[in-house]
Structure formats: C-alpha cells, structure tokens
Amino acid sequence: IDNVASGDIGIKLKQDQAQNALFIDQEGESIAINIDTEAQTSKGIYLDCRNQTSGAGIYIDSTGANRTTGEMLRINSDDSNNNARNLLSIINDNASATGATCLFIDQDADQNSIRIDSEATTQDVLSISHAATTEGNIVALTGCDSLTSGTILRCESDGSSATGRNLVEIVNDNVSADGALPLYIQQDGNEKCIKAEASEAAYGDIMVYLNATGRSADNAFEFLRTNTGGDSDIQHILLGD
C-alpha cells in the first residue's frame, strides 16, 4: 500500500469476534514484523489497552528448550546525542493505583535476577532520588529466611588505588534531624553484633576511629557508652596480643 492520502489510515482491521485480528505465521529465518518509521516526535508503536482488566497489554511467551543464547526482549540505542533521556520508562500515572507494582521479576532459576554492567566512571550506577517516602523504607530486603552461609548484602571492592575513599557511607545531612540514628543493629541471636577484622599482616592503622568534628567545647557529649541489663556480665575485654 503506497501513496495513502492525507488523513487516511493505511491499513485498518476491525475484529468483532473473540479471535485474532491479525495472525502472522513466519516459517522463514527472517523478521516477522519490520517497521521503518520516519516519525520524530510521534510513537513507533502505540497500543491502547485501556479496557483490559486482567489481560496483558503485551505478552511474549517462550516455552520449550529451543532458546539458547537468544533474548526475549532487546532494547538497543546507539545514538550519540547527550541530551538527558530515559531509554525505558515504566510509569504508574495514577496516585490511586496503590496496588500496582511498576516492575516485578520472578526468577525461578539459580541465576541473577538483575545484573548491571556499567561503564560509568563519575555517575551513580544505581540512583534512587526524590523519594516521597515518610514512614516506609526506601530499600527493604525482607524474607531472606532461607540463608545459611549466604549474606543479605555484600559490598566488595578489589581496586588497587591508594586514593582515600569510603566503601560505605551513611550520611545524615541535616543538622535539625536530631532523632535520626545513622546505623541501628538489632541482634536477636547469640552472636556478635559488630565484627571488624584487619587481615593485612603489616596492618598499622586505627581499627576504630571516633572523631567529633565541629563540636563546640561547651557542649557535653560522650564518645562511647556501654550499657547492659545484667550485673554479673564481663563488660569489656581488651587484649593486646
């Protein structure tokens, strides 16, 4: 179909029956649907599924054992323009849709659920900003009840640079937030709450460093306080082996 008149639709299918409106059976080794669009500000594909209730707007199904290294969905951009943009946006645009999860991943195989390979050098690899959370958690790792020798969170760096840096930072950046505790640990098991190890044989630095910077001299404060509810416990053991 060529030279469609202005205002006309190139192809229109109207299906009133509970059957496919369009069925493509591609038996050859080539693309089943190829769209070449010259549109700049309009959409390449638009799907209006506002009447759906429990159905899926787009459903991609792959079963059996045929798929080896192929992908289910690939979104590729090789544009050099440095304008800020999102290559993929998932938007729940109605504040009343409190039961809608923007992204759900169900991984049944023993493999990563999410993997990020980033070449960024000065920008964050994962950034959560402008969260409106008040009483909830920005990040919640819950239900990790099957752990044996595994960890809930592991932060590892094998970089050889001697540049001073913090591998983990917890910053309460507002002087008025007097009720905010930067780190809280609750230990219900009979094991250490905090353990710090220096494994280098030639280690000669400070294991724990407490520094109150910017404090006025007339403000009373304590560097360290230890409390216990028992009377017969050994409070402190300090060894220099």
C-alpha positions in Angstrom: 0.0 0.0 0.0 1.6 3.2 -1.1 0.7 6.9 -1.5 -2.0 6.8 1.2 -4.0 10.1 1.1 -3.5 12.6 3.9 -5.7 11.8 6.9 -6.4 8.2 5.7 -5.3 5.1 7.6 -3.0 2.8 5.6 -4.4 -0.5 7.0 -7.4 -0.9 9.3 -8.6 -4.2 10.8 -11.8 -4.4 12.7 -12.5 -7.6 14.5 -15.7 -8.1 16.4 -15.2 -11.8 17.2 -13.2 -13.3 20.0 -10.3 -14.2 17.6 -7.1 -12.8 16.4 -7.4 -9.6 14.3 -4.0 -10.3 12.8 -2.1 -13.6 12.7 1.4 -13.9 11.2 2.9 -17.4 10.7 6.6 -16.8 9.9 8.3 -20.0 8.9 11.4 -18.4 7.3 14.6 -17.3 9.0 13.8 -13.6 8.9 11.9 -10.8 10.7 8.2 -11.4 11.2 7.3 -7.7 11.5 9.6 -4.9 10.3 8.6 -1.3 10.9 10.6 1.5 9.3 9.3 4.8 10.7 10.5 8.3 9.9 8.4 9.8 12.8 10.5 12.1 15.1 8.1 13.2 17.8 5.4 10.5 17.4 5.3 6.9 18.5 6.7 4.0 16.5 4.1 1.6 18.0 1.1 2.6 20.1 -1.1 0.2 22.0 -4.4 1.4 23.5 -5.5 -1.3 26.0 -7.5 0.9 28.5 -10.4 -1.6 28.5 -8.2 -4.5 29.7 -8.7 -5.8 33.3 -6.7 -8.9 33.9 -5.1 -9.4 30.5 -1.7 -8.4 29.4 -1.0 -5.4 27.1 1.9 -7.2 25.6 2.6 -10.9 26.2 5.8 -12.6 25.0 5.9 -16.3 25.5 8.8 -18.7 25.1 8.5 -22.3 26.2 10.4 -25.5 25.5 14.2 -25.9 25.0 14.8 -24.1 21.7 16.1 -20.8 23.2 19.9 -20.9 23.8 21.6 -17.5 23.8 18.7 -15.5 22.3 16.9 -12.8 24.2 13.2 -12.4 24.9 13.3 -8.6 24.5 16.1 -6.3 23.4 16.1 -2.5 23.5 19.2 -1.0 21.8 20.2 2.6 21.4 23.4 3.7 19.6 22.6 7.4 19.5 25.5 9.7 20.4 23.2 12.7 21.4 24.0 13.6 25.0 20.5 15.0 25.9 19.0 13.6 29.1 16.5 10.9 28.3 15.1 7.6 29.5 15.6 4.6 27.2 12.9 2.7 29.2 10.2 4.3 31.3 7.7 2.4 33.4 5.1 4.9 34.8 2.2 4.2 37.1 0.5 7.6 36.5 -2.5 7.3 38.8 -1.9 8.0 42.5 -5.0 5.9 43.4 -3.4 2.7 41.9 -1.7 1.7 45.2 -1.8 -2.0 44.4 0.2 -1.6 41.1 3.8 -2.7 41.1 5.9 -1.0 38.4 8.3 -3.9 37.9 8.0 -7.5 39.1 10.7 -10.1 38.4 10.1 -13.8 39.2 13.4 -15.7 38.8 12.9 -19.5 39.2 16.4 -20.5 38.1 19.6 -20.3 40.1 20.9 -17.2 38.4 21.0 -13.4 38.8 17.6 -11.7 38.8 19.1 -8.3 37.9 22.6 -7.7 36.5 24.0 -4.3 35.7 27.2 -3.9 33.6 28.0 -0.2 33.8 30.9 1.7 32.1 30.1 4.9 34.1 33.1 6.4 35.9 31.8 9.5 37.7 28.0 8.9 37.8 26.0 6.6 40.1 25.3 3.1 38.8 22.0 2.9 40.7 20.3 6.0 41.8 17.1 6.5 43.8 16.2 10.1 44.1 13.3 12.4 45.1 11.6 9.6 47.1 8.5 10.9 48.9 8.6 8.1 51.5 7.9 9.1 55.1 7.3 6.0 57.2 8.3 3.3 54.7 11.7 2.0 53.7 13.5 3.3 50.6 15.1 -0.1 50.2 13.7 -3.2 52.1 15.4 -6.6 51.9 12.9 -8.9 53.6 12.1 -12.5 53.7 15.7 -13.7 53.5 14.8 -16.6 55.7 16.5 -19.4 53.6 20.0 -18.1 54.2 22.6 -20.5 55.6 26.2 -19.3 54.7 25.0 -16.5 52.4 24.7 -12.8 53.0 21.9 -10.3 52.7 24.1 -7.6 51.4 27.8 -7.7 50.2 29.8 -4.7 49.2 33.1 -5.8 47.7 36.0 -3.8 46.1 39.2 -5.2 44.7 40.5 -1.8 43.4 44.3 -1.2 43.9 44.1 2.6 44.0 45.5 4.1 47.2 43.2 7.1 47.0 41.4 7.8 50.2 37.7 6.7 50.0 34.8 5.3 51.9 33.5 2.0 50.7 30.2 2.5 52.6 28.8 5.9 53.7 25.8 6.6 55.8 25.2 10.4 56.0 22.5 12.2 58.0 22.9 15.5 56.2 20.5 17.8 58.1 21.6 19.4 61.4 17.9 19.5 62.5 17.4 15.8 62.2 18.4 15.1 65.9 16.2 12.0 66.1 17.8 10.2 63.1 20.2 7.4 64.0 22.6 6.7 61.1 23.1 3.0 61.9 21.0 0.6 64.0 21.7 -3.0 64.5 19.3 -5.5 66.3 20.8 -8.8 67.1 18.3 -11.5 68.3 20.8 -14.3 68.0 23.6 -15.3 70.4 26.5 -13.9 68.3 28.4 -10.7 67.8 26.6 -7.5 66.7 29.6 -6.0 65.0 32.9 -7.6 64.0 35.8 -5.8 62.4 38.9 -7.6 61.0 42.1 -6.3 59.6 43.6 -9.2 57.6 46.8 -7.5 56.3 49.9 -8.8 58.2 51.6 -5.4 58.2 48.4 -3.5 59.3 49.4 -0.5 61.4 46.4 1.9 61.3 43.4 2.5 63.6 40.8 -0.2 63.8 38.0 2.1 65.2 38.2 5.9 64.9 35.8 8.2 66.6 36.0 11.9 65.8 33.6 14.6 66.8 34.3 17.4 64.3 32.8 20.9 64.5 31.7 20.4 68.1 31.5 23.4 70.4 33.7 23.0 73.5 30.9 23.8 75.9 28.5 21.1 74.6 28.7 18.0 76.8 28.8 14.7 74.9 30.2 11.2 75.2 32.5 9.3 72.8 31.4 5.9 74.0 28.8 4.5 76.3 28.2 0.8 77.1 25.2 -0.5 78.9 23.9 -3.9 80.0 20.9 -5.1 81.9 22.9 -7.8 83.8 25.1 -7.2 86.9 27.5 -10.2 86.6 28.5 -9.8 82.9 32.0 -9.1 81.9 31.7 -5.6 80.4 34.9 -5.2 78.5 37.8 -7.4 77.5 40.8 -5.6 75.9 43.7 -7.7 74.7 47.0 -6.7 73.1 48.5 -9.9 71.8 
